[in-house]
Each structure stands twice: as structure tokens, then as C-alpha cells.
């Protein structure tokens, strides 16, 4: 069984345990995100499903699927680019806190890390001192990966 197959099986079992269903179309969209090392837009996922599964999906359907997958903690929405990435913690059963995304500006590769709670508390306190309330502490950091910097 491949790593993606194991992730898909775990995602399906997790959904079942919560009384939800990972339908064929939801599986196809999740598979596309797991297969990609970069974030994908809804339209890129439509193209992926057409190419890989010969499945025509409407944009509104893909957005609903992505919303479902996000609610089930299987994917994350990147706010800056309005794209989606598979959660790197699908196999874990515990809460992972606030995600930090390192995004290569050259090849668009993404890595998900978890921000320590103390750091989030500090950021929220700093924002509060300046008269702001943090709505979403998710961080998206523009970087260059080692492969791109060395090529």
C-alpha cells in the first residue's frame, strides 16, 4: 500500500467514525491534493480530476468538496493564494494547533509546520497592543526551498 493509499484509507475511516462519508468525488479531490507537493486552486483540481479520473466536476462542487475536506481537517485553505493543500497531519488523531506554511516562491512546494502555542499567544498579545484582534493566526511565509536555491 502506498503512502497516499494509507492516507486515503485513514481519511475515509476518520470520516466514517464521525458519521461523514468520503464520497468518490471527495476522494478524487483529496487524492489530487495529496499527490501534489504544491497548493492547488479549485480550477487546477477540476483539471486534475478530468485528466486523472476522466471526471468532469463543476467549480461549485469542487468548492463544496474543499469546504467539506477543510471541516474534516483533511485540507487547509491558503488565504493569500486562495489555494488548497492537503493537511500533513492526516494520520494523527490529536489537534495540531495553528499551521505555518513555508511556500517556495519559485516551484510552489509547500511544507506545513505547527506554530507553538506560546508564539501564537505572543503574536496575539502584540496585535492586541496595536489595537488589532487576530482572526486567523495561520501563517503563510514566502520562501525559497533548498532545491530552487541550489539550482
Coordinates of N, CA and C in Angstrom, one line a residue:
X1 N 0.8 -1.2 0.0 CA 0.0 0.0 0.0 C 0.9 1.2 0.0
X2 N 0.6 2.2 -0.9 CA 1.4 3.4 -1.0 C 1.1 4.3 0.2
X3 N 1.9 5.3 0.4 CA 1.7 6.3 1.4 C 0.3 7.0 1.2
X4 N 0.1 7.4 -0.1 CA -1.2 8.1 -0.4 C -2.4 7.2 -0.1
X5 N -2.2 5.9 -0.5 CA -3.3 5.0 -0.2 C -3.6 4.9 1.3
X6 N -2.5 4.8 2.1 CA -2.7 4.8 3.5 C -3.4 6.0 4.1
X7 N -3.0 7.2 3.5 CA -3.6 8.4 4.0 C -5.1 8.5 3.6
X8 N -5.4 8.0 2.4 CA -6.8 8.0 1.9 C -7.6 7.0 2.8
X9 N -7.1 5.9 3.1 CA -7.8 4.9 3.9 C -8.0 5.5 5.3
X10 N -7.0 6.1 5.9 CA -7.2 6.7 7.2 C -8.2 7.9 7.1
X11 N -8.2 8.7 6.1 CA -9.2 9.8 6.0 C -10.6 9.2 5.9
X12 N -10.7 8.2 5.1 CA -12.1 7.6 4.9 C -12.6 7.0 6.3
X13 N -11.7 6.3 7.0 CA -12.1 5.8 8.3 C -12.4 6.9 9.3
X14 N -11.6 8.0 9.3 CA -11.9 9.1 10.2 C -13.2 9.7 9.9
X15 N -13.5 9.9 8.6 CA -14.8 10.4 8.3 C -16.0 9.5 8.7
X16 N -15.8 8.2 8.5 CA -16.8 7.3 8.9 C -17.1 7.3 10.4
X17 N -16.0 7.4 11.2 CA -16.1 7.5 12.6 C -16.8 8.7 13.1
X18 N -16.9 9.8 12.3 CA -17.6 11.0 12.6 C -19.0 11.0 12.0
X19 N -19.3 9.9 11.3 CA -20.7 9.9 10.7 C -20.7 10.6 9.3
X20 N -19.5 10.8 8.7 CA -19.5 11.5 7.5 C -19.0 10.5 6.4
X21 N -19.2 10.9 5.1 CA -18.8 10.0 4.1 C -17.8 10.6 3.1
X22 N -16.7 9.9 2.8 CA -15.8 10.4 1.9 C -16.2 9.8 0.5
X23 N -17.0 10.6 -0.2 CA -17.6 10.1 -1.5 C -16.4 9.9 -2.5
X24 N -16.8 9.4 -3.6 CA -15.8 9.2 -4.7 C -15.2 10.5 -5.2
X25 N -16.1 11.5 -5.4 CA -15.6 12.8 -5.8 C -14.7 13.5 -4.8
X26 N -15.1 13.4 -3.5 CA -14.3 13.9 -2.4 C -12.9 13.2 -2.4
X27 N -12.9 11.9 -2.6 CA -11.7 11.1 -2.6 C -10.8 11.6 -3.8
X28 N -11.4 11.9 -4.9 CA -10.6 12.3 -6.1 C -9.9 13.6 -5.8
X29 N -10.7 14.6 -5.2 CA -10.1 15.9 -4.9 C -9.0 15.8 -3.9
X30 N -9.3 15.0 -2.8 CA -8.3 14.8 -1.8 C -7.0 14.1 -2.4
X31 N -7.2 13.1 -3.2 CA -6.1 12.4 -3.8 C -5.3 13.4 -4.6
X32 N -5.9 14.3 -5.4 CA -5.2 15.3 -6.1 C -4.3 16.2 -5.3
X33 N -4.8 16.6 -4.1 CA -4.0 17.4 -3.2 C -2.9 16.6 -2.5
X34 N -3.2 15.3 -2.2 CA -2.1 14.5 -1.6 C -1.0 14.2 -2.6
X35 N -1.4 14.1 -3.9 CA -0.5 13.7 -4.9 C 0.4 14.9 -5.3
X36 N -0.1 16.1 -5.1 CA 0.7 17.3 -5.4 C 1.5 17.8 -4.3
X37 N 2.7 18.3 -4.5 CA 3.5 18.8 -3.5 C 3.3 20.3 -3.4
X38 N 2.4 20.9 -4.1 CA 2.1 22.3 -4.1 C 0.6 22.5 -3.9
X39 N 0.2 23.7 -3.5 CA -1.2 24.0 -3.3 C -1.8 24.1 -4.7
X40 N -3.1 23.7 -4.7 CA -3.9 23.8 -6.0 C -5.1 24.6 -5.8
X41 N -5.5 25.3 -6.8 CA -6.8 26.0 -6.8 C -7.9 25.0 -7.2
X42 N -9.1 25.5 -7.0 CA -10.3 24.6 -7.4 C -10.2 24.3 -8.9
X43 N -9.8 25.3 -9.7 CA -9.8 25.0 -11.1 C -8.7 24.1 -11.5
X44 N -7.6 24.1 -10.8 CA -6.5 23.2 -11.0 C -6.9 21.8 -10.6
X45 N -7.7 21.7 -9.6 CA -8.3 20.4 -9.2 C -9.3 19.8 -10.2
X46 N -10.1 20.7 -10.8 CA -11.0 20.3 -11.8 C -10.2 19.7 -13.0
X47 N -9.1 20.4 -13.4 CA -8.3 19.9 -14.5 C -7.7 18.5 -14.1
X48 N -7.2 18.4 -12.8 CA -6.6 17.2 -12.4 C -7.6 16.0 -12.4
X49 N -8.8 16.2 -11.9 CA -9.8 15.2 -11.9 C -10.2 14.8 -13.3
X50 N -10.2 15.7 -14.2 CA -10.5 15.4 -15.6 C -9.4 14.6 -16.3
X51 N -8.2 14.9 -16.0 CA -7.0 14.2 -16.6 C -6.8 12.8 -16.0
X52 N -6.9 12.8 -14.6 CA -6.6 11.5 -13.9 C -7.7 10.5 -13.8
X53 N -9.0 11.1 -13.7 CA -10.1 10.2 -13.4 C -11.2 10.3 -14.5
X54 N -11.0 11.1 -15.5 CA -12.0 11.3 -16.6 C -13.3 11.7 -15.9
X55 N -13.2 12.6 -14.9 CA -14.3 13.0 -14.2 C -14.5 14.5 -14.3
X56 N -15.6 15.0 -14.9 CA -15.9 16.4 -15.0 C -16.6 16.9 -13.8
X57 N -16.0 17.8 -13.1 CA -16.6 18.4 -11.9 C -16.8 19.9 -12.1
X58 N -17.9 20.4 -11.6 CA -18.3 21.8 -11.7 C -17.5 22.5 -10.6
X59 N -17.2 23.8 -10.8 CA -16.4 24.6 -9.8 C -17.2 24.6 -8.5
X60 N -18.5 24.9 -8.5 CA -19.2 24.9 -7.2 C -19.1 23.6 -6.4
X61 N -19.1 22.5 -7.1 CA -19.0 21.2 -6.5 C -17.6 21.1 -5.9
X62 N -16.6 21.5 -6.6 CA -15.2 21.4 -6.0 C -15.1 22.3 -4.8
X63 N -15.7 23.5 -4.8 CA -15.6 24.4 -3.6 C -16.3 23.7 -2.5
X64 N -17.5 23.1 -2.7 CA -18.2 22.4 -1.6 C -17.4 21.2 -1.1
X65 N -16.8 20.5 -2.0 CA -15.9 19.4 -1.6 C -14.8 19.9 -0.7
X66 N -14.1 21.0 -1.2 CA -13.0 21.5 -0.4 C -13.4 22.0 0.9
X67 N -14.6 22.6 1.0 CA -15.2 23.1 2.3 C -15.4 21.9 3.2
X68 N -15.9 20.8 2.7 CA -16.1 19.6 3.5 C -14.7 19.1 4.0
X69 N -13.8 19.0 3.1 CA -12.5 18.4 3.5 C -11.8 19.3 4.5
X70 N -12.0 20.6 4.4 CA -11.4 21.6 5.3 C -12.1 21.4 6.7
X71 N -13.4 21.2 6.7 CA -14.1 21.0 8.0 C -13.7 19.7 8.7
X72 N -13.3 18.7 7.9 CA -12.9 17.4 8.4 C -11.4 17.4 8.7
X73 N -10.7 18.6 8.6 CA -9.3 18.7 8.9 C -8.4 17.9 8.0
X74 N -8.8 17.7 6.8 CA -8.0 17.0 5.8 C -7.2 17.9 4.9
X75 N -7.7 19.1 4.7 CA -7.0 20.1 3.9 C -7.0 21.4 4.6
X76 N -6.1 22.3 4.1 CA -6.1 23.7 4.6 C -6.2 24.6 3.4
X77 N -6.9 25.7 3.6 CA -7.0 26.8 2.6 C -5.9 27.8 2.9
X78 N -5.1 28.1 1.9 CA -4.1 29.1 1.9 C -4.8 30.5 1.6
X79 N -4.9 31.3 2.6 CA -5.6 32.6 2.4 C -5.1 33.5 1.4
X80 N -3.7 33.6 1.3 CA -3.1 34.6 0.4 C -3.4 34.2 -1.1
X81 N -3.2 32.9 -1.4 CA -3.4 32.5 -2.8 C -4.7 31.9 -3.2
X82 N -5.6 31.7 -2.2 CA -6.9 31.1 -2.4 C -6.7 29.7 -3.0
X83 N -5.7 29.0 -2.5 CA -5.5 27.6 -3.0 C -5.5 26.7 -1.8
X84 N -5.5 25.4 -2.1 CA -5.7 24.4 -1.0 C -4.5 23.4 -1.0
X85 N -4.2 22.9 0.2 CA -3.1 21.9 0.3 C -3.6 20.8 1.3
X86 N -3.2 19.6 1.1 CA -3.6 18.5 2.0 C -2.9 18.7 3.3
X87 N -3.6 18.4 4.4 CA -3.0 18.6 5.8 C -1.9 17.5 5.9
X88 N -0.8 17.9 6.5 CA 0.3 17.0 6.6 C 0.1 16.1 7.9
X89 N -1.0 16.3 8.6 CA -1.2 15.6 9.8 C -2.4 14.6 9.7
X90 N -2.8 14.2 8.5 CA -4.0 13.4 8.3 C -3.9 12.1 9.2
X91 N -2.8 11.5 9.4 CA -2.7 10.3 10.1 C -2.7 10.4 11.6
X92 N -2.6 11.7 12.1 CA -2.7 11.9 13.5 C -4.1 12.1 14.0
X93 N -4.3 11.7 15.3 CA -5.6 11.8 15.8 C -5.8 13.0 16.8
X94 N -4.7 13.7 17.1 CA -4.8 14.8 18.0 C -4.7 16.1 17.3
X95 N -5.2 17.2 18.0 CA -5.2 18.5 17.5 C -3.7 19.0 17.3
X96 N -3.4 19.7 16.2 CA -2.1 20.1 16.0 C -1.9 21.6 16.1
X97 N -2.8 22.3 16.4 CA -2.7 23.7 16.6 C -2.7 24.5 15.3
X98 N -2.0 25.6 15.4 CA -2.0 26.6 14.2 C -1.0 26.2 13.2
X99 N -1.4 26.1 11.9 CA -0.4 25.8 10.9 C 0.4 27.0 10.4
X100 N 1.7 26.7 10.1 CA 2.5 27.6 9.4 C 3.0 27.0 8.1
X101 N 2.8 27.7 7.0 CA 3.1 27.1 5.7 C 4.4 27.8 5.2
X102 N 5.4 27.1 4.8 CA 6.5 27.6 4.1 C 6.3 27.3 2.6
X103 N 6.2 28.4 1.8 CA 5.8 28.3 0.4 C 7.0 28.7 -0.4
X104 N 7.5 27.9 -1.3 CA 8.6 28.2 -2.2 C 8.0 29.1 -3.3
X105 N 8.6 30.3 -3.4 CA 8.1 31.3 -4.4 C 8.5 30.9 -5.9
X106 N 9.5 29.9 -6.0 CA 9.9 29.5 -7.3 C 9.2 28.3 -7.8
X107 N 9.1 27.2 -7.0 CA 8.5 26.0 -7.5 C 7.1 25.7 -6.8
X108 N 6.7 26.6 -5.9 CA 5.4 26.5 -5.2 C 5.3 25.3 -4.2
X109 N 6.4 24.6 -3.9 CA 6.4 23.5 -3.0 C 6.0 24.1 -1.6
X110 N 5.3 23.2 -0.9 CA 4.8 23.7 0.4 C 5.1 22.7 1.5
X111 N 5.5 23.2 2.7 CA 5.7 22.4 3.9 C 4.9 23.0 5.0
X112 N 4.2 22.1 5.7 CA 3.3 22.6 6.8 C 4.1 22.3 8.2
X113 N 4.1 23.3 9.0 CA 4.7 23.1 10.3 C 3.6 23.6 11.3
X114 N 3.8 23.3 12.6 CA 2.9 23.8 13.6 C 3.5 24.8 14.5
X115 N 2.8 25.9 14.7 CA 3.4 27.0 15.5 C 3.1 26.7 16.9
X116 N 4.1 26.9 17.8 CA 4.0 26.6 19.2 C 2.9 27.6 19.8
X117 N 2.1 27.1 20.7 CA 1.1 28.0 21.3 C 1.7 29.2 22.0
X118 N 2.8 29.2 22.6 CA 3.4 30.4 23.2 C 3.7 31.5 22.1
X119 N 4.1 31.1 21.0 CA 4.3 32.0 19.9 C 3.0 32.7 19.4
X120 N 2.0 31.9 19.3 CA 0.7 32.4 18.9 C 0.2 33.4 20.0
X121 N 0.3 33.0 21.3 CA -0.1 33.9 22.3 C 0.6 35.2 22.3
X122 N 1.9 35.2 22.0 CA 2.8 36.4 21.9 C 2.3 37.2 20.7
X123 N 2.1 36.6 19.6 CA 1.6 37.3 18.4 C 0.3 38.0 18.6
X124 N -0.6 37.3 19.3 CA -2.0 37.8 19.6 C -1.9 39.0 20.6
X125 N -1.0 38.9 21.6 CA -0.8 40.0 22.5 C -0.2 41.2 21.8
X126 N 0.8 41.0 20.9 CA 1.4 42.1 20.2 C 0.3 42.8 19.3
X127 N -0.5 42.0 18.6 CA -1.6 42.6 17.8 C -2.6 43.4 18.7
X128 N -2.9 42.8 19.9 CA -3.8 43.5 20.8 C -3.3 44.8 21.2
X129 N -2.0 44.9 21.5 CA -1.4 46.2 21.9 C -1.5 47.2 20.8
X130 N -1.5 46.8 19.6 CA -1.6 47.7 18.5 C -3.0 48.0 18.1
X131 N -4.0 47.5 18.8 CA -5.4 47.7 18.5 C -6.0 46.8 17.5
X132 N -5.4 45.6 17.4 CA -5.9 44.6 16.4 C -6.3 43.3 17.2
X133 N -7.3 42.6 16.6 CA -7.6 41.3 17.1 C -7.3 40.2 16.0
X134 N -6.5 39.2 16.3 CA -6.1 38.2 15.4 C -7.4 37.4 15.1
X135 N -7.7 37.3 13.8 CA -8.9 36.5 13.4 C -8.4 35.0 13.1
X136 N -7.3 35.0 12.3 CA -6.7 33.7 11.9 C -5.2 33.8 12.1
X137 N -4.7 33.0 13.0 CA -3.2 33.1 13.3 C -2.4 32.2 12.3
X138 N -3.1 31.6 11.3 CA -2.3 30.8 10.3 C -1.3 31.7 9.6
X139 N -0.1 31.2 9.5 CA 1.0 31.9 8.8 C 1.4 31.3 7.5
X140 N 1.5 32.1 6.5 CA 2.0 31.7 5.2 C 3.2 32.5 4.9
X141 N 4.4 31.8 4.8 CA 5.6 32.5 4.7 C 6.2 32.2 3.3
X142 N 6.5 33.3 2.6 CA 7.1 33.2 1.3 C 8.6 32.9 1.4
X143 N 9.1 31.8 0.8 CA 10.4 31.3 1.0 C 11.0 30.8 -0.4
X144 N 12.2 30.3 -0.4 CA 12.8 29.6 -1.5 C 13.3 28.3 -0.9
X145 N 12.9 27.2 -1.5 CA 13.3 25.9 -1.0 C 14.8 25.6 -1.4
X146 N 15.4 24.7 -0.7 CA 16.8 24.3 -0.9 C 17.1 23.9 -2.4
X147 N 16.2 23.1 -3.0 CA 16.4 22.7 -4.4 C 16.4 23.9 -5.3
X148 N 15.5 24.8 -5.1 CA 15.5 26.0 -6.0 C 16.7 26.9 -5.8
X149 N 17.1 27.1 -4.5 CA 18.2 28.0 -4.3 C 19.5 27.4 -4.8
X150 N 19.6 26.1 -4.8 CA 20.8 25.4 -5.3 C 20.9 25.1 -6.8
X151 N 19.8 25.5 -7.5 CA 19.7 25.2 -8.9 C 19.9 26.5 -9.8

